[in-house]
Coordinates of N, CA, C and O in Angstrom, one line a residue:
X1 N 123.7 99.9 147.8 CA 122.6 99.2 147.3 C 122.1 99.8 146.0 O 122.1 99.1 145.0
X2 N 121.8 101.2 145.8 CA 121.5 101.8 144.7 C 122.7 101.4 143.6 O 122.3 100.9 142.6
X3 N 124.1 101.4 143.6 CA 125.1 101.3 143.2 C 124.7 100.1 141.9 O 124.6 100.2 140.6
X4 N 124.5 99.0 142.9 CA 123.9 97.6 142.7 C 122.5 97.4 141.4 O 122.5 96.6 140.5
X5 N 121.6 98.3 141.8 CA 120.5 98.7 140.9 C 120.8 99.0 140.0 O 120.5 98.2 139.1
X6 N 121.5 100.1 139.7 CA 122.3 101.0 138.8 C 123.1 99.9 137.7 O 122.8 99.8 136.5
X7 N 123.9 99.2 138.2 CA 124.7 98.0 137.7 C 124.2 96.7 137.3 O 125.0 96.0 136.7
X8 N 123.1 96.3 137.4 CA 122.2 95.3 137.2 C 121.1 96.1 136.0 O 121.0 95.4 135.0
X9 N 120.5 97.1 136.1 CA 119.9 98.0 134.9 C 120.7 98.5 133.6 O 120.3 98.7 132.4
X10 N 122.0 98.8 134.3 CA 122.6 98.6 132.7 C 123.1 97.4 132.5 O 123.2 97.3 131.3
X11 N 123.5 96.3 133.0 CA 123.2 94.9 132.2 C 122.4 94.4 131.1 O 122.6 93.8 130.1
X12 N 121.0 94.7 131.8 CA 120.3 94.3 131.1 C 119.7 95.3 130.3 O 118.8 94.8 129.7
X13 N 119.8 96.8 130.0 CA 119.6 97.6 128.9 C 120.7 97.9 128.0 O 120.4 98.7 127.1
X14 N 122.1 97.4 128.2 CA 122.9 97.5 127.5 C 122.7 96.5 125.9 O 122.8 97.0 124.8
X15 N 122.4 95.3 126.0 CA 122.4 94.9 124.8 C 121.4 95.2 124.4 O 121.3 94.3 123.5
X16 N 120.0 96.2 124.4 CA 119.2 96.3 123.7 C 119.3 98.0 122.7 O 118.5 98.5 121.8
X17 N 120.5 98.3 123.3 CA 121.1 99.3 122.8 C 121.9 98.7 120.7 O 121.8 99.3 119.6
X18 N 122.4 97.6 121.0 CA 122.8 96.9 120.0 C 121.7 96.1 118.8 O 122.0 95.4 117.8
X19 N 120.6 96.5 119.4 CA 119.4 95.6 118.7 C 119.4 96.0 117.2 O 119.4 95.1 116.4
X20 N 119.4 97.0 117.1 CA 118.9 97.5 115.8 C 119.9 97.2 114.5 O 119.5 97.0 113.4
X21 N 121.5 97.2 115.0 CA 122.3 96.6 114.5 C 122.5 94.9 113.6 O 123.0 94.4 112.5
X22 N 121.6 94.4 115.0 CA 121.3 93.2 114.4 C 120.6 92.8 113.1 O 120.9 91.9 112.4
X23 N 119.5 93.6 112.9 CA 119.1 93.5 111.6 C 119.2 94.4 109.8 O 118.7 94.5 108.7
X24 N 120.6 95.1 110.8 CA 121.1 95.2 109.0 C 121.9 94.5 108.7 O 122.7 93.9 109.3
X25 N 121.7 94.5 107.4 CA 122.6 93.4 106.5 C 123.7 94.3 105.7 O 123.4 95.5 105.6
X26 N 125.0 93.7 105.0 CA 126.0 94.4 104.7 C 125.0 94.4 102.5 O 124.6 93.4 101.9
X27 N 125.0 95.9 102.1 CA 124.6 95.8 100.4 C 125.6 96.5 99.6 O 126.7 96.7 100.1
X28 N 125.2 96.8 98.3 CA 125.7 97.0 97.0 C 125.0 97.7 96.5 O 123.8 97.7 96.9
X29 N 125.2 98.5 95.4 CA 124.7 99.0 94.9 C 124.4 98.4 93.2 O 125.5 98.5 92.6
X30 N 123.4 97.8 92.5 CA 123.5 96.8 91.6 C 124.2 97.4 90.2 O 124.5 96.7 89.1
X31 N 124.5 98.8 90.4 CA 125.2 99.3 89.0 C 126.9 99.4 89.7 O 127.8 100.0 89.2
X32 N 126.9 98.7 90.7 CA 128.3 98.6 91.3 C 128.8 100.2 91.8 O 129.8 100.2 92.6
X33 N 128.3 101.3 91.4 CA 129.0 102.5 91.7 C 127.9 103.8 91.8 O 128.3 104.9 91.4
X34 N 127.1 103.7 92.1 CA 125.6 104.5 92.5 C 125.0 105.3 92.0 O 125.2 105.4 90.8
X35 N 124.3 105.9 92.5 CA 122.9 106.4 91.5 C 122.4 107.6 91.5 O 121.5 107.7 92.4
X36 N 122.7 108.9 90.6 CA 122.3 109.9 90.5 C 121.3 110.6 91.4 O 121.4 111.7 91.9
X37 N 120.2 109.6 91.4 CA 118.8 109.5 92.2 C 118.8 109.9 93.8 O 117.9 110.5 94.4
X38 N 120.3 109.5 94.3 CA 120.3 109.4 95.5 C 121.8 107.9 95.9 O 122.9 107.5 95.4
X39 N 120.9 107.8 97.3 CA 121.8 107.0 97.9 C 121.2 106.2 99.1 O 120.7 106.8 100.0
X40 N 121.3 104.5 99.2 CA 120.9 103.8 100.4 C 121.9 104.1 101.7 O 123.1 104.4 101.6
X41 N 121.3 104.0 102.5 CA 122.3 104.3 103.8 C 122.3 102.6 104.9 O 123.1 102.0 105.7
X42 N 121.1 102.6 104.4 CA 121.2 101.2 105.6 C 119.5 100.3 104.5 O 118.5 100.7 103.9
X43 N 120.1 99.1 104.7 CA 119.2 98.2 104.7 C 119.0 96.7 105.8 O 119.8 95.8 106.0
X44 N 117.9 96.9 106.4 CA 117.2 95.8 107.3 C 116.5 94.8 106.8 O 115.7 94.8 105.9
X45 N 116.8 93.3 107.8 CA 115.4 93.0 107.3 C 115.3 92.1 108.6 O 116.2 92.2 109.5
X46 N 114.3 91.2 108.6 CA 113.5 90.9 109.7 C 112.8 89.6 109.6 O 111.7 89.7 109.1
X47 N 113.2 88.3 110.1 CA 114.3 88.2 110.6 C 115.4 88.3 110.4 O 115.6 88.6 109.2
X48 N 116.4 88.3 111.2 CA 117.9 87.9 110.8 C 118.3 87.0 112.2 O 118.2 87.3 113.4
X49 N 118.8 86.1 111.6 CA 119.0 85.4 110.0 C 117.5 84.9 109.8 O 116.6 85.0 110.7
X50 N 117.4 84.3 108.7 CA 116.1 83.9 108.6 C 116.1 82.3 108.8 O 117.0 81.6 108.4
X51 N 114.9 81.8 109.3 CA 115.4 80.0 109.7 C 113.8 79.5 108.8 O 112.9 80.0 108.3
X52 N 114.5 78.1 109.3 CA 113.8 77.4 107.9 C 112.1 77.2 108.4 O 111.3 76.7 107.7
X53 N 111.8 77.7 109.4 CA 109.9 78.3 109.4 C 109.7 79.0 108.8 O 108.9 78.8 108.0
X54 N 110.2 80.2 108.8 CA 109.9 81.6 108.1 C 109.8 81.5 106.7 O 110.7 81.0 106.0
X55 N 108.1 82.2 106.1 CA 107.9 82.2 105.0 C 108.2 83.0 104.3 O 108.3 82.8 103.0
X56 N 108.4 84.5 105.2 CA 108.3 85.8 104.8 C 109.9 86.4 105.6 O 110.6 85.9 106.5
X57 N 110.1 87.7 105.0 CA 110.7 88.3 105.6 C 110.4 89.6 105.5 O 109.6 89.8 104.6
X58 N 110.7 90.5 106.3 CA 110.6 92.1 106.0 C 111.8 92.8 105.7 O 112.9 92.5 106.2
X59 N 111.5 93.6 105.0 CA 113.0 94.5 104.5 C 112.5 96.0 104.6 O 111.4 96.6 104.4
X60 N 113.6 96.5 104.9 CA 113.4 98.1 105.4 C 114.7 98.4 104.7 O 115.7 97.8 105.0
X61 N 114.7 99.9 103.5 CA 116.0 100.0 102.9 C 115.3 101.8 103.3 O 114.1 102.2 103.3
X62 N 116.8 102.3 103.6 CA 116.3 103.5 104.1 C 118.3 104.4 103.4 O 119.4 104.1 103.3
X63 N 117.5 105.6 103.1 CA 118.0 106.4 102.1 C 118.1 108.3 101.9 O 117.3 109.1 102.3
X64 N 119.1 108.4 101.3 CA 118.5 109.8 100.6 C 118.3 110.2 99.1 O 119.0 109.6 98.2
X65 N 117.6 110.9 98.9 CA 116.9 111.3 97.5 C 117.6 112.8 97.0 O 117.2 113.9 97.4
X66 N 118.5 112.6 96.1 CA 119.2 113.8 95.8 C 118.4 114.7 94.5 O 118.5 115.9 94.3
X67 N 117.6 113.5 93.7 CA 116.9 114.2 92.5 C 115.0 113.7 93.3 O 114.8 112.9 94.2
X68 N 114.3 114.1 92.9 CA 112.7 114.0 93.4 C 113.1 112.6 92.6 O 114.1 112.2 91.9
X69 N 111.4 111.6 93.0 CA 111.3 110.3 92.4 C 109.5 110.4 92.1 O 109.2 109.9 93.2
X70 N 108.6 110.6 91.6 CA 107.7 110.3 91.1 C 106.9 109.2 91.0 O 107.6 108.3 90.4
X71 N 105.5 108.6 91.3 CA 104.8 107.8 91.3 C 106.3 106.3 91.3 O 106.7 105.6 90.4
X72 N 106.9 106.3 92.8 CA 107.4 105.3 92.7 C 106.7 103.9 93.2 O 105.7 103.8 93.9
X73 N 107.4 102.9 92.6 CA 107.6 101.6 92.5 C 108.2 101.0 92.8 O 109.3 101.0 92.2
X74 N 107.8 99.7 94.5 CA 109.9 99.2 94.6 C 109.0 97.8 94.3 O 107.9 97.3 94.7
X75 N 110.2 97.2 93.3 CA 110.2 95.5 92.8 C 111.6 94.9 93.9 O 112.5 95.4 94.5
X76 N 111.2 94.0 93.9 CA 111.9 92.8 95.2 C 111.8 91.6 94.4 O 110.8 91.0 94.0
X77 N 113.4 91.6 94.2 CA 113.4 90.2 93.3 C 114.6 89.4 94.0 O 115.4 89.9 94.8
X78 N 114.6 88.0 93.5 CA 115.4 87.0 94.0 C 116.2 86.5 92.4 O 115.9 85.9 91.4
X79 N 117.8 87.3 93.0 CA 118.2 87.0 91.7 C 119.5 86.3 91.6 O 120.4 86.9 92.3
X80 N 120.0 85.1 90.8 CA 121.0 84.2 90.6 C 122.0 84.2 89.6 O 121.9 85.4 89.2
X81 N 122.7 83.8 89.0 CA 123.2 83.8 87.2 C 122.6 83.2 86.7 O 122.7 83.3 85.5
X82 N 121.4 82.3 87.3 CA 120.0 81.4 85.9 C 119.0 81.7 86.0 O 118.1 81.4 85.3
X83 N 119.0 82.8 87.5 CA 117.4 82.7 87.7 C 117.1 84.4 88.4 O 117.6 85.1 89.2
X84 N 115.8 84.6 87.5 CA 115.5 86.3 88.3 C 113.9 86.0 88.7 O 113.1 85.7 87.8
X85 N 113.6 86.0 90.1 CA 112.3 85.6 90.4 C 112.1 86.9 91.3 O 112.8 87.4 92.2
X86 N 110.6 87.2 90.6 CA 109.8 88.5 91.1 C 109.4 88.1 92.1 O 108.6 87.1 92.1
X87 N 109.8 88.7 93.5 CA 108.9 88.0 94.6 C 107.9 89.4 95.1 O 107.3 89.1 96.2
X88 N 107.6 90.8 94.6 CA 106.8 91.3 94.9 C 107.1 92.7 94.1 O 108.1 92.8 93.4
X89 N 105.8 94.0 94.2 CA 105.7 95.1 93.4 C 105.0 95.5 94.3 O 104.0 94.8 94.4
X90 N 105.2 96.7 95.3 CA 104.9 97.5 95.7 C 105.1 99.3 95.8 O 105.9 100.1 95.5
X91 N 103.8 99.1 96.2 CA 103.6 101.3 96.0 C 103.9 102.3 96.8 O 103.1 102.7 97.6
X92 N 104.7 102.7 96.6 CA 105.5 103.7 97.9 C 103.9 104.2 98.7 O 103.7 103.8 99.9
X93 N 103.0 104.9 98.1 CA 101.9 105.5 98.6 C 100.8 103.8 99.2 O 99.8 104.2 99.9
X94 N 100.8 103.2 99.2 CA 100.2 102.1 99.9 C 101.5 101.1 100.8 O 101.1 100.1 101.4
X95 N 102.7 101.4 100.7 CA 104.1 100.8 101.6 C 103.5 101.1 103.2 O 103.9 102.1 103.8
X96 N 102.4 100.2 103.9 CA 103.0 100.5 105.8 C 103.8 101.9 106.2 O 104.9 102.1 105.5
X97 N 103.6 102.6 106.8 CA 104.5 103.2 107.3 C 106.1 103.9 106.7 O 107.1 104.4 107.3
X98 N 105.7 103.7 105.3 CA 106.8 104.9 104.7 C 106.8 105.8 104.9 O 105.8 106.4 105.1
X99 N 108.2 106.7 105.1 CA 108.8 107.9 105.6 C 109.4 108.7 104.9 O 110.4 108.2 104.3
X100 N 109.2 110.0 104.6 CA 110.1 110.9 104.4 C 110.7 112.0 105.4 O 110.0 112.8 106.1
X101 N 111.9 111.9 105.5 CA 112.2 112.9 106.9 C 112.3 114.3 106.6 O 113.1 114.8 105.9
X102 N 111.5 114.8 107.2 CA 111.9 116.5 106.7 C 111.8 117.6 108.0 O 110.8 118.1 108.5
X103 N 113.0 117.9 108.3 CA 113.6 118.7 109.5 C 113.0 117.8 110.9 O 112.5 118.3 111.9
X104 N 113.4 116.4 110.7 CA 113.6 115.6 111.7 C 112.3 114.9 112.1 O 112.2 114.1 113.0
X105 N 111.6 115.2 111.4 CA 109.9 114.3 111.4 C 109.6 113.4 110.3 O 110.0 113.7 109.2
X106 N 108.8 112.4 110.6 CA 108.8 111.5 109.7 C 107.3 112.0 109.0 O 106.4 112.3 109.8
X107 N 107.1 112.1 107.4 CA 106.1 112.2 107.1 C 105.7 111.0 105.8 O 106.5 110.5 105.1
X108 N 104.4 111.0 105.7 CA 103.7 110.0 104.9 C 104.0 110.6 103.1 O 103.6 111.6 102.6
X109 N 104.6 109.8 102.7 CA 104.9 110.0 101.0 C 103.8 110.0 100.4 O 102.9 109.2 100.7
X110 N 103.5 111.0 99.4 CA 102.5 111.3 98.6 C 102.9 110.5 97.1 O 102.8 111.0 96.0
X111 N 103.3 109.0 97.3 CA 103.9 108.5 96.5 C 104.9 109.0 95.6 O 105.2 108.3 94.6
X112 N 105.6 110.2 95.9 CA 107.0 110.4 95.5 C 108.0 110.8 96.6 O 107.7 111.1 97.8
X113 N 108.7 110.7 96.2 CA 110.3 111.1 97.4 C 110.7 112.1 96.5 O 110.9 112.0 95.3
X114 N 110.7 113.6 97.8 CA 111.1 114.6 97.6 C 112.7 114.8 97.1 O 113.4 113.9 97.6
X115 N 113.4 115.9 96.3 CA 114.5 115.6 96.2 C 115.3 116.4 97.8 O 114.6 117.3 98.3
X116 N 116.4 116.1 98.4 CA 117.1 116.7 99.6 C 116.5 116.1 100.9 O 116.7 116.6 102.0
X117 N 115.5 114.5 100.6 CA 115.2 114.5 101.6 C 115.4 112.7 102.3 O 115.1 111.7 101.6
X118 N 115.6 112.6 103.2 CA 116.4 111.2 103.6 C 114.5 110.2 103.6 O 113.4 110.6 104.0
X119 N 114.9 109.0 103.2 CA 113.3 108.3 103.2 C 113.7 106.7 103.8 O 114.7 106.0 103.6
X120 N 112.6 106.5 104.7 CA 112.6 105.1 105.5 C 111.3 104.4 104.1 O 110.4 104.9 103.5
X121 N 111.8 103.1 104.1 CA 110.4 102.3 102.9 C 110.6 101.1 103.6 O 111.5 100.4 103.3
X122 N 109.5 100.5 104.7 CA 109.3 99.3 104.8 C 109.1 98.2 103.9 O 108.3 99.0 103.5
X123 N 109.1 97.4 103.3 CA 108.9 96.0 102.7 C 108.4 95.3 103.3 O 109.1 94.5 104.0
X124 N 106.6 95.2 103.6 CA 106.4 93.8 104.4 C 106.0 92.6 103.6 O 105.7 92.6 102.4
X125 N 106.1 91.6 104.3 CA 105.8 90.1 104.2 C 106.1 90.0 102.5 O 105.2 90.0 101.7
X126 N 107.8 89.8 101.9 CA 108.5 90.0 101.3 C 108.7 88.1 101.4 O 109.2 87.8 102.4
X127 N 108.2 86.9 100.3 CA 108.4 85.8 100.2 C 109.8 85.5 100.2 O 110.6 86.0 99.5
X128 N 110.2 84.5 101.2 CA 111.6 84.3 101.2 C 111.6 82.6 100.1 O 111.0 81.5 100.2
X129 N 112.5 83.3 99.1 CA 112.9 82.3 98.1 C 114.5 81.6 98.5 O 115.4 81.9 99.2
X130 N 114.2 80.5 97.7 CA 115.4 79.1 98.4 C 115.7 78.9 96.7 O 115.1 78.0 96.1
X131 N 116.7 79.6 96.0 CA 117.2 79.2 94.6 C 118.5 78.4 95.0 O 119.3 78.6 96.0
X132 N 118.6 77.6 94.2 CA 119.5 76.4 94.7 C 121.4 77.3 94.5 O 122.4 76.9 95.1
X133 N 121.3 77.8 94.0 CA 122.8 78.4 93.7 C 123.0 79.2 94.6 O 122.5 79.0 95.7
X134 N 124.1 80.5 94.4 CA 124.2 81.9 95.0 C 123.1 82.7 94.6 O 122.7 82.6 93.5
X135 N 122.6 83.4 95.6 CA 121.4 84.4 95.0 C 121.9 85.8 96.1 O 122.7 85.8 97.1
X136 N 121.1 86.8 95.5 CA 120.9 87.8 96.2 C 119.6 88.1 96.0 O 118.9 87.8 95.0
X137 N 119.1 89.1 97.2 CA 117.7 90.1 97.1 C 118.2 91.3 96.3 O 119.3 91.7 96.4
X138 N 117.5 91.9 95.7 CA 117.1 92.8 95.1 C 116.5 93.7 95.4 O 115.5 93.1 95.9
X139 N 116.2 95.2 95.4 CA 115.3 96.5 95.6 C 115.4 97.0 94.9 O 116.6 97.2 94.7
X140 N 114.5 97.7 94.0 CA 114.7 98.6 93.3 C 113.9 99.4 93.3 O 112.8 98.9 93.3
X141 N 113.9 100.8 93.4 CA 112.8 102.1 93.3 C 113.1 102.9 91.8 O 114.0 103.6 91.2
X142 N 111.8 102.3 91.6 CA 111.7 102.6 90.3 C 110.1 103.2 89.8 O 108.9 102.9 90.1
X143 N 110.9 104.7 88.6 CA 110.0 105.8 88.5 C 109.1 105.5 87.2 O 109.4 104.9 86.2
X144 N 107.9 106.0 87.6 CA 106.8 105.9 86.1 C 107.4 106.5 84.7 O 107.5 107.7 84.5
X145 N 107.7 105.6 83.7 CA 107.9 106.6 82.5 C 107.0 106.7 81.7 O 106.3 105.8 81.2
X146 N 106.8 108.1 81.5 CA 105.0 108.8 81.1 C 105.5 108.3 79.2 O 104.5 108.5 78.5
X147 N 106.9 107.6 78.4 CA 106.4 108.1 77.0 C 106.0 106.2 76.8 O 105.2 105.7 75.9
X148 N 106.7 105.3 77.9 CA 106.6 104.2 77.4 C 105.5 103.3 78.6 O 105.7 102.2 79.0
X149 N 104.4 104.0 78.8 CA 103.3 103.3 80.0 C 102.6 102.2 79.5 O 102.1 101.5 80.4
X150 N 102.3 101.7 78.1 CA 101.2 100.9 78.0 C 102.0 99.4 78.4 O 101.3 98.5 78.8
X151 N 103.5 99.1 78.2 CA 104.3 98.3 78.7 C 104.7 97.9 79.5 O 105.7 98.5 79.8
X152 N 104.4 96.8 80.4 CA 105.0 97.2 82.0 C 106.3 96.9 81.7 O 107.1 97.7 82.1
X153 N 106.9 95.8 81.0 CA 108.7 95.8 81.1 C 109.1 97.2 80.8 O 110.1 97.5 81.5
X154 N 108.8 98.0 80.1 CA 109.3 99.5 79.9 C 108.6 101.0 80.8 O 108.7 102.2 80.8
X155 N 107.9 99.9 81.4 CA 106.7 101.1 81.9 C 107.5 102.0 83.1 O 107.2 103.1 83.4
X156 N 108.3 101.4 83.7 CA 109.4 102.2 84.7 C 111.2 102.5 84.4 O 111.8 101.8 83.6
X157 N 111.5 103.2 84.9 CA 112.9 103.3 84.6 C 113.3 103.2 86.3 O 112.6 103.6 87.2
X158 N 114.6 102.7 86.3 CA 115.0 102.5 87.2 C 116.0 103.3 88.0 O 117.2 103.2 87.7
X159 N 115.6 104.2 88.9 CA 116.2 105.1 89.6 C 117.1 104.8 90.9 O 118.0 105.6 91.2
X160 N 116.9 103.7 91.6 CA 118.0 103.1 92.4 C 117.7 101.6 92.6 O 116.7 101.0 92.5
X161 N 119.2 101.1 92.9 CA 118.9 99.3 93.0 C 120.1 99.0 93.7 O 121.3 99.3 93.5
X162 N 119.4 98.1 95.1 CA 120.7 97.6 96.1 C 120.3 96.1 95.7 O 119.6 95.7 94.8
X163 N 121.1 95.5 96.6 CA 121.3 94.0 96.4 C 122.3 93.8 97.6 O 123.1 94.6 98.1
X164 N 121.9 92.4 98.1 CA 122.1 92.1 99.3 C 122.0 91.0 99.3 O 121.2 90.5 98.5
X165 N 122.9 90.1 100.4 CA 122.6 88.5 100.8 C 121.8 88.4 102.1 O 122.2 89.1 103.1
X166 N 120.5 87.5 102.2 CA 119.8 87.4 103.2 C 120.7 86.0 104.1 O 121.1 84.9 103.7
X167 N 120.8 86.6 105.3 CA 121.8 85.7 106.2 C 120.0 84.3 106.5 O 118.8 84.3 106.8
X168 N 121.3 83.3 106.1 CA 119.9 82.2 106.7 C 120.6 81.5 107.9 O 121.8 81.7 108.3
X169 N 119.6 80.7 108.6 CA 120.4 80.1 109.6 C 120.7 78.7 109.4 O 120.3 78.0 108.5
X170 N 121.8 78.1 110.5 CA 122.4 77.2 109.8 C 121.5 75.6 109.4 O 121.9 74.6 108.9
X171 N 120.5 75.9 109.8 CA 119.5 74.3 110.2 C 118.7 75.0 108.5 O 118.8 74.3 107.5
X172 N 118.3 75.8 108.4 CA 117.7 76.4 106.7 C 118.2 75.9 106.1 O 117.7 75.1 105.3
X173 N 120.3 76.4 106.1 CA 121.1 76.0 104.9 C 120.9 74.1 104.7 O 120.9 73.4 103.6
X174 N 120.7 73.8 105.8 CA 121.2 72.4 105.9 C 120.1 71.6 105.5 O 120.3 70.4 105.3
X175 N 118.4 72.1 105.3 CA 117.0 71.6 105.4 C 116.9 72.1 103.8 O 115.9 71.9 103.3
X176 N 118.0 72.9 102.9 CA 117.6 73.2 101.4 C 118.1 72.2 100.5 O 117.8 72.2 99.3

């Protein structure tokens, strides 16, 4: 009888072992061959796939930092061959629940990412855009440049940038 219990408990905790899998998506790195700065390890997002209710999505790009990153900035764009649409600008030091891991604990970013240290950055309620072509999402963490600040097109330099296809579902594709 226990046997039975035993066998019916991993049934059903077995596929929630696979959960987490479900919401990464396969990325790129947008300079095609990576980034001094560091390196992405996994990027999420939430839903997956996303269906044609959903306004928003969340994205979680999680990483290590081989050089420090300073008063960072991650931009989230929706980008095509005709079309680059900003769908948000957020502050590492106001990001939900950003992480820097340091000897296996998660701590709160003082809005920079230390260098030698692996960092979790949620993305919430991230507008999901419908561009009529091929598109990808965009992330980029990007650092303050103290000579060119009064500009915002110059006002950052760009320290890393993934890019990714957001999986939609099939009734979305078919309702665009």
């Amino acid at each position: 009888m226990a046997t039975s219990y035993i066998q019916l408990l991993l049934l059903v905790l077995a596929p929630l072992l696979f959960l987490p899998a479900l919401y990464a998506v396969d990325f790129g790195y947008c300079n095609k061959n990576g980034y001094d700065y560091g390196n992405f390890s996994r990027v999420e997002i939430s839903p997956n796939p996303v269906g044609p209710e959903d306004n928003y999505l969340d994205i979680t790009v999680s990483g290590y930092a081989s050089k420090q990153m300073n008063n960072v900035t991650i931009e989230v764009h929706a980008k095509s061959n005709e079309t680059n649409d900003l769908l948000g600008v957020f502050y590492i030091c106001k990001v939900g629940n950003a992480c820097v891991i340091k000897s296996g604990l998660c701590f709160s970013p003082e809005c920079a990412i230390e260098a030698g240290t692996k960092f979790v950055l949620p993305i919430p309620k991230v507008p999901v855009d419908d561009l009529e072509d091929d598109f990808k999402y965009v992330v980029s963490l990007l650092e303050d440049d103290p000579v060119n600040s009064s500009d915002y097109d110059e006002k950052f330099i760009e320290r890393m940038c993934v890019n990714f296809v957001v999986p939609m579902s099939d009734s979305t594709l078919e309702s665009a």
